[in-house]
XYZ file of C-alpha atoms in Angstrom:
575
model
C 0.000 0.000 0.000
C 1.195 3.257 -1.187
C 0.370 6.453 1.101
C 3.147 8.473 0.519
C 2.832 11.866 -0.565
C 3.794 11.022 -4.182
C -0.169 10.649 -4.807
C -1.270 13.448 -6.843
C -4.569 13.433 -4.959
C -6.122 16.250 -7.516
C -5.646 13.922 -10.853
C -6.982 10.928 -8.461
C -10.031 12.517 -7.545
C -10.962 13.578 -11.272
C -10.025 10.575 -12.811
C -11.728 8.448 -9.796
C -14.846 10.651 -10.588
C -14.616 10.247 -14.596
C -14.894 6.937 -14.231
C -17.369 7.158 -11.747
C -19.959 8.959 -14.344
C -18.911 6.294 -17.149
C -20.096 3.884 -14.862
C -23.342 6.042 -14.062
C -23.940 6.273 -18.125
C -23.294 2.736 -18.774
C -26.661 2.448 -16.152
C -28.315 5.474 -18.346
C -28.166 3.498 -21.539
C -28.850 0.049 -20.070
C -31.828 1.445 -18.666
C -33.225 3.369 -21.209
C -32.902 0.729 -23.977
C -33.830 -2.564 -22.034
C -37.139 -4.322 -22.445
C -38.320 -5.509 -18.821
C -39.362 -3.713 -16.132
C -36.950 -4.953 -13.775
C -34.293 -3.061 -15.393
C -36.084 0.113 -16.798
C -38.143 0.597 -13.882
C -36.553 -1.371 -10.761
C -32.703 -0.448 -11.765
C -31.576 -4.151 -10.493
C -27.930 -3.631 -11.801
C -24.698 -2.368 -11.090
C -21.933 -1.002 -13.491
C -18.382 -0.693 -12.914
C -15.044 -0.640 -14.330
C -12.232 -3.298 -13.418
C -8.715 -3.390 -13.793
C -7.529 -6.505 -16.210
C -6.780 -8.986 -13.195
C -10.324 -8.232 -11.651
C -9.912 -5.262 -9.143
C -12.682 -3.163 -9.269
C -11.742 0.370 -9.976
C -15.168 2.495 -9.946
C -18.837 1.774 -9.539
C -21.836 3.394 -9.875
C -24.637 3.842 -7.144
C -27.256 1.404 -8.642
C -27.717 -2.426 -6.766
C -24.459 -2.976 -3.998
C -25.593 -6.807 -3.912
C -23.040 -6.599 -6.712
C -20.631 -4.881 -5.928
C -18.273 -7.129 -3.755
C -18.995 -9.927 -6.503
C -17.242 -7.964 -8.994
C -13.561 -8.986 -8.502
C -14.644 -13.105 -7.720
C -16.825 -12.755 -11.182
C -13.509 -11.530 -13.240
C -11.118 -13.910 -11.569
C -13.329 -16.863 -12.428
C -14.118 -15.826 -15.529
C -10.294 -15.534 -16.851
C -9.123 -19.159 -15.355
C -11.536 -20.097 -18.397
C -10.793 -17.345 -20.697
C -7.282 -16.317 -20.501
C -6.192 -12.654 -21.368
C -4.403 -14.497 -24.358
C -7.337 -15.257 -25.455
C -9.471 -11.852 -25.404
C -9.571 -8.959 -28.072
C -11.006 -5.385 -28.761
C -14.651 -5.998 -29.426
C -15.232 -9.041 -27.436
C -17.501 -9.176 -24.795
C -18.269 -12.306 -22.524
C -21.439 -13.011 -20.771
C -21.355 -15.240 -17.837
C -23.866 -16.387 -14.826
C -22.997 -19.333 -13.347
C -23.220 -19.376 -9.346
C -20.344 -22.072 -9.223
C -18.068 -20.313 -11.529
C -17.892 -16.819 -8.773
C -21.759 -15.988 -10.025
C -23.979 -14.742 -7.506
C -27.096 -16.097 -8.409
C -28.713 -17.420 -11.615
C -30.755 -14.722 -12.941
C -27.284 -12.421 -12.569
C -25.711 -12.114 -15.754
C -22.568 -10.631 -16.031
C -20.895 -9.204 -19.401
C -17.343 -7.699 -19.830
C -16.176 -5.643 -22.082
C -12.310 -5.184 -22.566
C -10.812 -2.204 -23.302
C -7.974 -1.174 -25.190
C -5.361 1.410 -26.070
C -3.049 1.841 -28.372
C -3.256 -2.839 -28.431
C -2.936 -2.719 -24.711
C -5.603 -3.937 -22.309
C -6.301 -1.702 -19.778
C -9.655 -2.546 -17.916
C -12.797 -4.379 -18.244
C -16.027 -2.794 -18.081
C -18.939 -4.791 -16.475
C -22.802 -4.665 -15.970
C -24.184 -7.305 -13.818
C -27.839 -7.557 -14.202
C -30.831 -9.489 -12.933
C -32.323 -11.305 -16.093
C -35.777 -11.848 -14.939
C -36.566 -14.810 -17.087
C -33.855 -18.078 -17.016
C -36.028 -20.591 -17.846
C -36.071 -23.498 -15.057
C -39.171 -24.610 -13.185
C -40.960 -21.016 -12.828
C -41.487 -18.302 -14.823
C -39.960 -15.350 -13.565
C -36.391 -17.744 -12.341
C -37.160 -18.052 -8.215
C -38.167 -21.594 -7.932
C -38.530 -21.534 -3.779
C -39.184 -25.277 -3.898
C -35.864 -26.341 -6.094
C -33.464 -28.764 -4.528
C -30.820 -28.559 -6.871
C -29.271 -26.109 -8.895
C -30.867 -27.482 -12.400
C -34.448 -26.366 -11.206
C -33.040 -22.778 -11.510
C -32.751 -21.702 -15.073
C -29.904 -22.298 -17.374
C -26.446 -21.520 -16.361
C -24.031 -19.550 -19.087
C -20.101 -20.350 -18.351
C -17.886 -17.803 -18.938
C -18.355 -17.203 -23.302
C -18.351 -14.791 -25.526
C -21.177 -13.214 -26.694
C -19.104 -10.913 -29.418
C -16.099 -11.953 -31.113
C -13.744 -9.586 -32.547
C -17.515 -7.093 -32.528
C -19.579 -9.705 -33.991
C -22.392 -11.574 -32.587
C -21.324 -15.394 -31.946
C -24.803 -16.616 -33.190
C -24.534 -20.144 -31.724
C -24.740 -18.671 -28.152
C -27.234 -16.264 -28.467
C -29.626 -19.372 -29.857
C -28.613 -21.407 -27.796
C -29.390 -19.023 -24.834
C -32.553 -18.207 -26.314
C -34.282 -21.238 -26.805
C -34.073 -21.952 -22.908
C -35.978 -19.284 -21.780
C -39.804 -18.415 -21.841
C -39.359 -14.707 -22.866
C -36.686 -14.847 -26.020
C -37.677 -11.125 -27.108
C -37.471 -9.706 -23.505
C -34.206 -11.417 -23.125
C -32.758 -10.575 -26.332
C -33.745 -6.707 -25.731
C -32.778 -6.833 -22.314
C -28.768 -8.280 -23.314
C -28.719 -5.730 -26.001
C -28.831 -3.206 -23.599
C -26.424 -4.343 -21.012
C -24.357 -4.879 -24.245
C -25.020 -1.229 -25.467
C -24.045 0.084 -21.709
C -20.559 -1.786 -21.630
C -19.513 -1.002 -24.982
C -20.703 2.262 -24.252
C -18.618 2.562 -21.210
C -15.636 1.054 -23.079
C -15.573 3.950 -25.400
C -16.010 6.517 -22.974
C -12.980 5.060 -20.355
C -11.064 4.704 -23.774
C -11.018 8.849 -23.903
C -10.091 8.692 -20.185
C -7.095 6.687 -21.107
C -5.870 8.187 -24.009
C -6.534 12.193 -22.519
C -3.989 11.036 -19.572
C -1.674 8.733 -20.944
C -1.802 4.579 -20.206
C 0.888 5.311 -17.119
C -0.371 7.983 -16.072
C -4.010 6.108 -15.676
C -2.583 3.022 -14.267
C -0.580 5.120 -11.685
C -3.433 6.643 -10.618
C -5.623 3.572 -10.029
C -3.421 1.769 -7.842
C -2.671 5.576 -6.082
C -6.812 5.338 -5.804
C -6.865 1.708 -4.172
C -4.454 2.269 -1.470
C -6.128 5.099 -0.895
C -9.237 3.889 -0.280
C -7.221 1.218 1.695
C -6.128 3.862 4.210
C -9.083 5.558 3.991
C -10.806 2.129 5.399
C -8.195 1.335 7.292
C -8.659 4.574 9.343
C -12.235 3.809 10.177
C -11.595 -0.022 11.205
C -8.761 1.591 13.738
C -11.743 3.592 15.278
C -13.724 0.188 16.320
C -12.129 -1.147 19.695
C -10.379 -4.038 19.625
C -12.089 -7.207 20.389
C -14.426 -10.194 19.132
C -18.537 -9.176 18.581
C -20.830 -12.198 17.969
C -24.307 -12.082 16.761
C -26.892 -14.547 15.284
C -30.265 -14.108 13.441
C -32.708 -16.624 11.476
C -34.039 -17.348 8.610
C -38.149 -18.917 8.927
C -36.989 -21.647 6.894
C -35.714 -23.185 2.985
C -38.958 -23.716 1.370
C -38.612 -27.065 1.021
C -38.513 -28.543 4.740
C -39.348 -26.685 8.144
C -35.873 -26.106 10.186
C -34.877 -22.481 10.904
C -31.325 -21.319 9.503
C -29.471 -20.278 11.064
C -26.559 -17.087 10.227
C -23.786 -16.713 13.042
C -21.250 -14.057 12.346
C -18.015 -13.562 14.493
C -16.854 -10.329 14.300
C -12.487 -10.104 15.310
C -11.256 -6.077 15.226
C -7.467 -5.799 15.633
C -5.875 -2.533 14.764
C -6.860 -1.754 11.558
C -8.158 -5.206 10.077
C -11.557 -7.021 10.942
C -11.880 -10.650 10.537
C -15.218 -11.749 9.701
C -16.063 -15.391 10.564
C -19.329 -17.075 9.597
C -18.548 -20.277 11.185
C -21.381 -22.393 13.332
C -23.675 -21.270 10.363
C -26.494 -23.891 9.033
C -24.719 -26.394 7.326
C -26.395 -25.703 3.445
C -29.681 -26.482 3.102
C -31.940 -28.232 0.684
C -34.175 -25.043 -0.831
C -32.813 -22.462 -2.431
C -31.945 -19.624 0.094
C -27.988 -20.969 0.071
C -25.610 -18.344 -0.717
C -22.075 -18.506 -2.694
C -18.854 -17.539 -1.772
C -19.519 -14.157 -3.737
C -22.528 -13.415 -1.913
C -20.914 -13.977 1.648
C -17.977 -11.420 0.422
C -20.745 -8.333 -0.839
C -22.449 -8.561 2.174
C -20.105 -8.636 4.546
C -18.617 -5.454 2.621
C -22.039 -3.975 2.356
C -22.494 -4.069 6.245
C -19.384 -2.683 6.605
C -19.769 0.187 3.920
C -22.795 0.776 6.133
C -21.106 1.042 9.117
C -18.284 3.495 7.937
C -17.334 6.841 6.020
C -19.760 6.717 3.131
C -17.024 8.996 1.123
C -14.370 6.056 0.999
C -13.596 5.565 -2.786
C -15.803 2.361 -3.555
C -13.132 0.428 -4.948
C -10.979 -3.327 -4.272
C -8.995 -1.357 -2.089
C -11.246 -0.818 0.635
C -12.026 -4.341 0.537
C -8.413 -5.368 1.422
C -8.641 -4.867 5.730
C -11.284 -7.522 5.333
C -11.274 -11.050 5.753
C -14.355 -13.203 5.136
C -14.130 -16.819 6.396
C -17.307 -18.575 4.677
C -17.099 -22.261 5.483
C -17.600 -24.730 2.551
C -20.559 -26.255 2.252
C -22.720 -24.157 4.946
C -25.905 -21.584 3.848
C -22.705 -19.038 3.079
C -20.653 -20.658 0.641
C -22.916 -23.221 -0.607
C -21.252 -26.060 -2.466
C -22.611 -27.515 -6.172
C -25.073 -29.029 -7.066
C -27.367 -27.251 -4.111
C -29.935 -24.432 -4.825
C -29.149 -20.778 -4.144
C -31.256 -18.399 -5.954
C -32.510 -16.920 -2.775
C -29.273 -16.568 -1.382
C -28.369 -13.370 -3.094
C -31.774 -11.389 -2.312
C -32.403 -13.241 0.940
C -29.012 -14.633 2.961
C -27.471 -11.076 1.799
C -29.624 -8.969 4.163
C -29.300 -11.442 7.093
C -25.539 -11.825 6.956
C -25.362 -7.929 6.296
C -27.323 -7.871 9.584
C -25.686 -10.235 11.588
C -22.184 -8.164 10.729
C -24.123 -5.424 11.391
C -25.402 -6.602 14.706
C -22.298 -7.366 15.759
C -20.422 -4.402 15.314
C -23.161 -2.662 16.923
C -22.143 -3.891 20.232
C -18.406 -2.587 19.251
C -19.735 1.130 18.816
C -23.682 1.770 19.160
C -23.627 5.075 17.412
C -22.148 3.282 14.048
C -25.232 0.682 14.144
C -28.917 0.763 12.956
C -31.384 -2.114 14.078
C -32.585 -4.986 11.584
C -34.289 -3.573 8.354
C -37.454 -6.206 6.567
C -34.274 -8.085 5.110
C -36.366 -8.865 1.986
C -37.466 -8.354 -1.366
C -40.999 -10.153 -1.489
C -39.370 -12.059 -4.907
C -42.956 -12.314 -6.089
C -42.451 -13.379 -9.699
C -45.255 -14.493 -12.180
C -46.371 -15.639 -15.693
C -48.478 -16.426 -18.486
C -49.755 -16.034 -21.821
C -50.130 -12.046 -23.480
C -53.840 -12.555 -24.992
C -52.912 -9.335 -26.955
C -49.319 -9.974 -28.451
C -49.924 -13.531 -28.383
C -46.390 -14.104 -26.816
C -45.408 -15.083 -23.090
C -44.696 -12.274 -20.288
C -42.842 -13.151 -17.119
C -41.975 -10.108 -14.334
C -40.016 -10.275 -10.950
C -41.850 -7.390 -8.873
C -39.839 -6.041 -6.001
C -41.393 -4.573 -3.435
C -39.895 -2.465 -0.081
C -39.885 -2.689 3.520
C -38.974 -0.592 6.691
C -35.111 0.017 7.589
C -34.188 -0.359 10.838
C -33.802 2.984 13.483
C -30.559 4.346 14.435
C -29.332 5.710 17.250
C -30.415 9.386 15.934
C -33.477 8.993 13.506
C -36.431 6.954 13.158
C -35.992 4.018 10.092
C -36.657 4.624 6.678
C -40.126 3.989 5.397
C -40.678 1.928 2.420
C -37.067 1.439 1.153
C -35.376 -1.862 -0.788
C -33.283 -4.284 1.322
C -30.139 -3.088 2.126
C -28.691 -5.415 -0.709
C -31.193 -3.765 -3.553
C -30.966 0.073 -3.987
C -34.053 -0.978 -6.188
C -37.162 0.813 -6.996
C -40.939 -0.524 -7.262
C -42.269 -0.616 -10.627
C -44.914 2.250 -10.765
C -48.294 1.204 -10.591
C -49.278 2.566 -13.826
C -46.323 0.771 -15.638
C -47.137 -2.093 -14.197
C -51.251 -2.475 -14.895
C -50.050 -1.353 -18.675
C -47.169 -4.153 -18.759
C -49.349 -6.911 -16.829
C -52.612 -8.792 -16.341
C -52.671 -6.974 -12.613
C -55.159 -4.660 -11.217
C -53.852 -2.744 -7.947
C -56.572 -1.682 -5.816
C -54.897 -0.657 -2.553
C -51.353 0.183 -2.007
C -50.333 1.845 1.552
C -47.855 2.725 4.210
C -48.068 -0.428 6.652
C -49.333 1.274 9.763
C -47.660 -0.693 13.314
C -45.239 -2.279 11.574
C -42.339 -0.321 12.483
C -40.903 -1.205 15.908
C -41.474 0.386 18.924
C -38.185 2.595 20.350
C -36.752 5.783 21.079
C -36.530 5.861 17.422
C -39.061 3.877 15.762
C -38.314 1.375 13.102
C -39.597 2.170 9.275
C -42.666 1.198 8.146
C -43.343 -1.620 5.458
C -46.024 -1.739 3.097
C -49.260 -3.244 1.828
C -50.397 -3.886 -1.710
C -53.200 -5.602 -2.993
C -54.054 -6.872 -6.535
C -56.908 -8.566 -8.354
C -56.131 -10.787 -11.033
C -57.428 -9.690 -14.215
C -56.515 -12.641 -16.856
C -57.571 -16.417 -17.162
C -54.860 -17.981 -15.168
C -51.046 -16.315 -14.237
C -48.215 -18.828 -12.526
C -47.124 -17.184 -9.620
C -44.273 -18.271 -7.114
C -42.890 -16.269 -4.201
C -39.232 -16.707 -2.203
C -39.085 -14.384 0.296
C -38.618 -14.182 4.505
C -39.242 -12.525 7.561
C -42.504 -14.211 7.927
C -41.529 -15.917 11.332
C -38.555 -14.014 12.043
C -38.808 -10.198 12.706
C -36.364 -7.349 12.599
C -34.684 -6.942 15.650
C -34.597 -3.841 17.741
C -31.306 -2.408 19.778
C -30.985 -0.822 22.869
C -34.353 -1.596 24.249
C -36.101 -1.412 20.874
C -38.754 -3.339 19.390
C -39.036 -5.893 16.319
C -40.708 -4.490 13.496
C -43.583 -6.438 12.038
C -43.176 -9.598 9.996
C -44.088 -10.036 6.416
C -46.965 -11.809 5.396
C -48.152 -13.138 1.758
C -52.491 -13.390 1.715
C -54.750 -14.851 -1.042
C -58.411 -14.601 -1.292
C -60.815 -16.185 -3.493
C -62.717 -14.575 -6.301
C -66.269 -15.212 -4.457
C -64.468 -14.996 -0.925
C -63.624 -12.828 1.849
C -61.161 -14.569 3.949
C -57.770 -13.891 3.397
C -55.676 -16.656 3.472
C -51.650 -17.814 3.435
C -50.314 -20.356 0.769
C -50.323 -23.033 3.376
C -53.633 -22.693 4.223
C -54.869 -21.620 0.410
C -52.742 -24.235 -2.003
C -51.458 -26.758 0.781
C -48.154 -25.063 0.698
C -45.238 -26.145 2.644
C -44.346 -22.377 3.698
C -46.128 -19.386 3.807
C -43.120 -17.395 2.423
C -41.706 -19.725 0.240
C -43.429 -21.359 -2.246
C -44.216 -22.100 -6.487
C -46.377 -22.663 -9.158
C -49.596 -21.388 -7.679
C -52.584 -20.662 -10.394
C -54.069 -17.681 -9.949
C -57.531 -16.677 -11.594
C -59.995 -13.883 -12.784
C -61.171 -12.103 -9.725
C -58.931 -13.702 -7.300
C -56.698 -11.221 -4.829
C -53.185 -11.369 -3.761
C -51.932 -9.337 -0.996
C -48.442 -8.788 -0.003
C -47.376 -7.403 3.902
C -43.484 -6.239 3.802
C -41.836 -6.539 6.833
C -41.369 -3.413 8.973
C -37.784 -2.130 10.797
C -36.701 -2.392 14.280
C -36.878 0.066 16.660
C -33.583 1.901 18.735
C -33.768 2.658 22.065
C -36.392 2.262 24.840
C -40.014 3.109 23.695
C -40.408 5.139 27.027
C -37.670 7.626 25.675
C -39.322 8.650 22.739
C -40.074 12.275 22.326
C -44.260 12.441 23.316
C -44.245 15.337 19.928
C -42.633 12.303 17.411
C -45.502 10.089 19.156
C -48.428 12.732 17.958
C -46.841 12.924 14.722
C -47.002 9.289 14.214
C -50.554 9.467 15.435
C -51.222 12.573 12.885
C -49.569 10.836 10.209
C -51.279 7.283 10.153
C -47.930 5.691 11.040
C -49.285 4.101 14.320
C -52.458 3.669 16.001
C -54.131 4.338 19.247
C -53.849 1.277 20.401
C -50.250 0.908 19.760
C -49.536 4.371 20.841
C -51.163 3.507 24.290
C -49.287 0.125 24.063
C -46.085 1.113 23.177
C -45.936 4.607 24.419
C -48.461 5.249 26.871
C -50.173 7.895 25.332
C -53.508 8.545 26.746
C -55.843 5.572 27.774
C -55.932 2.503 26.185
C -57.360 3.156 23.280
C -54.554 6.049 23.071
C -57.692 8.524 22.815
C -55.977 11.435 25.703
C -52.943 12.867 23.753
């Protein structure tokens, strides 16, 4: 690590931010150009820019499940395709979960780029494909035992050689899903957005001079370094445990269970995961990849949010994933729901842990979910199949100075919700009620965020649906004295009905949260409950004005206010 004052810390800084807005138009083009909704609307994808041995250099703000993925994706990918073997206008598409992937619907294309014949960087989009064929539409099959039930998987290939479409993989690729046009539209766009971002990091390059830019990169990486360095120095020394749950896999009953060791000395933190659940046999395993973002998500969390999001500030960390548990799951198991579900709860359990190392730093559990409610069928009008994986948000967790954030993507997403409007236009959907969940944040000084409630009626003959998602059994967890936030919950109710019901008691469904391949009709209703943050701090602490507000504002009731707070009687009525 270089932190001498040789670093010309004013070329750094523009070049760092150059990149920076590459990376932020490779997202501009890959959004405006791509088909489904889950990248034009919901924005699940990251772009970045590596160096040619896999560091990441720069990254825009879109989805951080990515981010720490980046440098496993590019090291796996060359032991298959060597440098030797890559040329201007190539670019490689790759998803496989067992080759560094993170899960199956992430694809992940490269794009090298050259100057004057050298290779100087890659750039990458990673991006959730929301069709992948396998036993669902829509690629979360919450009942698959093995990774074959998932969707294809694409090794490390190119998609262009030498500029030129290899035809044989995009049929090949094609013909295994249920959606060719979406796909095809959607992989010309993350295409479009690395190419794009080739040509524009190719100006960098050539304005600055290939030393000059490679000086600067590794001057940017040990700065970041230091930069994280500094704030891991801050943390006392010492070892922080903490444990939290997932309900269950989906395909049997047992809890999971995510232990995280936390070991500060000086400036490095060792992060053990061991005396997790052994893997499991549903599909909420995570990879190796998965285990390393979100153990550097919690930990970008917990520090200076102006540290230089780069490999460098990854380097004072240590992961330790054992083989073969629910973090580092070993082939041929399941693990599409380890990358939108195990992220959050090992982010939290790091989290947690630190938490106990410095309370100000920490924030209690967020929903740790993305409802994953994905769904199917036939388009009566174009006469072609539609498949969409709808997102939805849930409360954060409070911190020690302000209430949690309402209605926000898992700390892994950075997503949006498709707009209501888009999506009645785009699907077979009606939407007749969609709120702030009031209660559902947890009771504290500061009280956790609120989740949400949606309800739709189904307006076609029949639509596949299939949901992997958690927080059902297991709620947020408060801090200091604060409460759990609500858990999720996942209704149906008949077309001539009025009880709501779950999928267990509904379809004879093994889980409430976790289950596939339920018809639903004309008429019929789903509604989905997001989860709801923890609360910080003793409820009895909380401010009496911030308790009215709430009150004013729909965000808790009377009852709960009276509960919780002891404001007025019980039924809160005397405030």
């Amino acid at each position: 690590m270089n932190t001498n004052a040789s670093m010309d810390l004013v070329t750094m800084n523009v070049i760092e931010n150059t990149m920076i807005s590459a990376c932020r138009e490779m997202g501009i083009t890959l959004m405006k150009t791509s088909y489904s909704t889950i990248f034009n609307e919901a924005l699940d994808f990251t772009c970045g820019i590596a160096s040619p041995i896999g560091e990441m250099l720069a990254v825009a703000e879109f989805c951080p499940a990515q981010i720490g993925g980046m440098p496993l994706l590019i090291r796996s990918c060359l032991e298959e395709i060597p440098l030797s073997e890559i040329e201007p206008g190539d670019v490689i598409v790759h998803n496989d979960p067992y080759r560094g992937g993170l899960h199956t619907p992430e694809h992940t294309l490269f794009c090298p780029v050259y100057v004057d014949d050298e290779l100087v960087a890659f750039t990458v989009a990673i991006g959730h494909v929301a069709e992948v064929g396998g036993m669902v539409p829509g690629g979360f099959p919450s009942e698959a035992t093995e990774i074959f039930h998932e969707g294809i998987r694409v090794p490390p290939v190119k998609i262009k050689k030498r500029g030129e479409d290899v035809a044989e993989v995009w049929k090949l690729w094609l013909a295994n899903v249920r959606t060719p046009r979406y796909n095809y539209g959607d992989m010309r766009a993350m295409i479009a957005g690395v190419e794009q971002g080739a040509e524009r990091l190719g100006e960098i390059v050539r304005k600055y001079g290939i030393d000059v830019f490679k000086r600067t990169c590794a001057d940017l990486m040990d700065y970041a370094e230091a930069r994280m360095r500094a704030e891991i120095a801050d943390i006392p020394d010492g070892r922080y445990d903490f444990v939290d749950y997932m309900d269950n896999d989906g395909v049997s009953d047992s809890e999971i269970r995510i232990e995280a060791h936390c070991h500060v000395r000086g400036e490095r933190i060792v992060v053990d995961f061991t005396g997790s659940t052994p893997q499991v046999a549903g599909p909420i395993n995570a990879t190796l990849g998965v285990a390393w973002s979100a153990t550097y998500n919690a930990i970008l969390h917990l520090t200076d949010p102006s540290i230089p999001k780069n490999s460098g500030c990854f380097r004072p960390i240590k992961v330790i994933a054992p083989r073969g548990s629910i973090v580092n799951v070993d082939y041929p198991a399941p693990e599409v729901g380890g990358n939108t579900e195990a992220h959050p709860r090992i982010a939290g359990t790091v989290i947690g842990a630190l938490a106990q190392a410095d309370p100000a730093r920490g924030m209690a559990a967020e929903g740790g979910t993305h409802l994953n409610f994905v769904f199917g069928g036939q388009d009566v009008k174009n006469n072609e199949y539609f498949a969409c994986y709808d997102i939805e948000v849930v409360g954060w967790g409070a911190r020690p100075f302000a209430d949690g954030n309402n209605a926000t993507d898992s700390i892994n997403g950075n997503c949006r919700v498709i707009p209501v409007e888009v999506f009645e236009t785009r699907y077979p959907w009606l939407t007749e009620e969609y709120s702030l969940r009031a209660d559902s944040g947890g009771a504290g000084q500061y009280r956790g965020g609120l989740g949400t409630s949606k309800t739709w009626r189904c307006l076609d003959a029949e639509i596949t649906c299939t949901q992997l998602t958690d927080r059902h059994d297991h709620q947020a967890w408060g801090l200091e004295g604060g409460g759990p936030g609500a858990a999720g919950q996942t209704l149906y109710q008949a077309a001539d009905g009025t009880e709501w019901q779950t999928m267990v008691e509904a379809f004879n469904k093994r889980s409430t949260s976790k289950w596939s391949n339920v018809k639903i009709r004309s008429g019929e209703r789903i509604r989905l409950l997001t989860p709801g943050g923890g609360g910080w701090g003793e409820p009895a602490a909380r401010d009496p004005a911030r308790v009215t507000a709430d009150l004013d504002d729909g965000f808790i009731s009377a009852a709960v206010a009276a509960r919780d707070y002891g404001a007025g009687g019980p039924d809160g009525g005397d405030r």
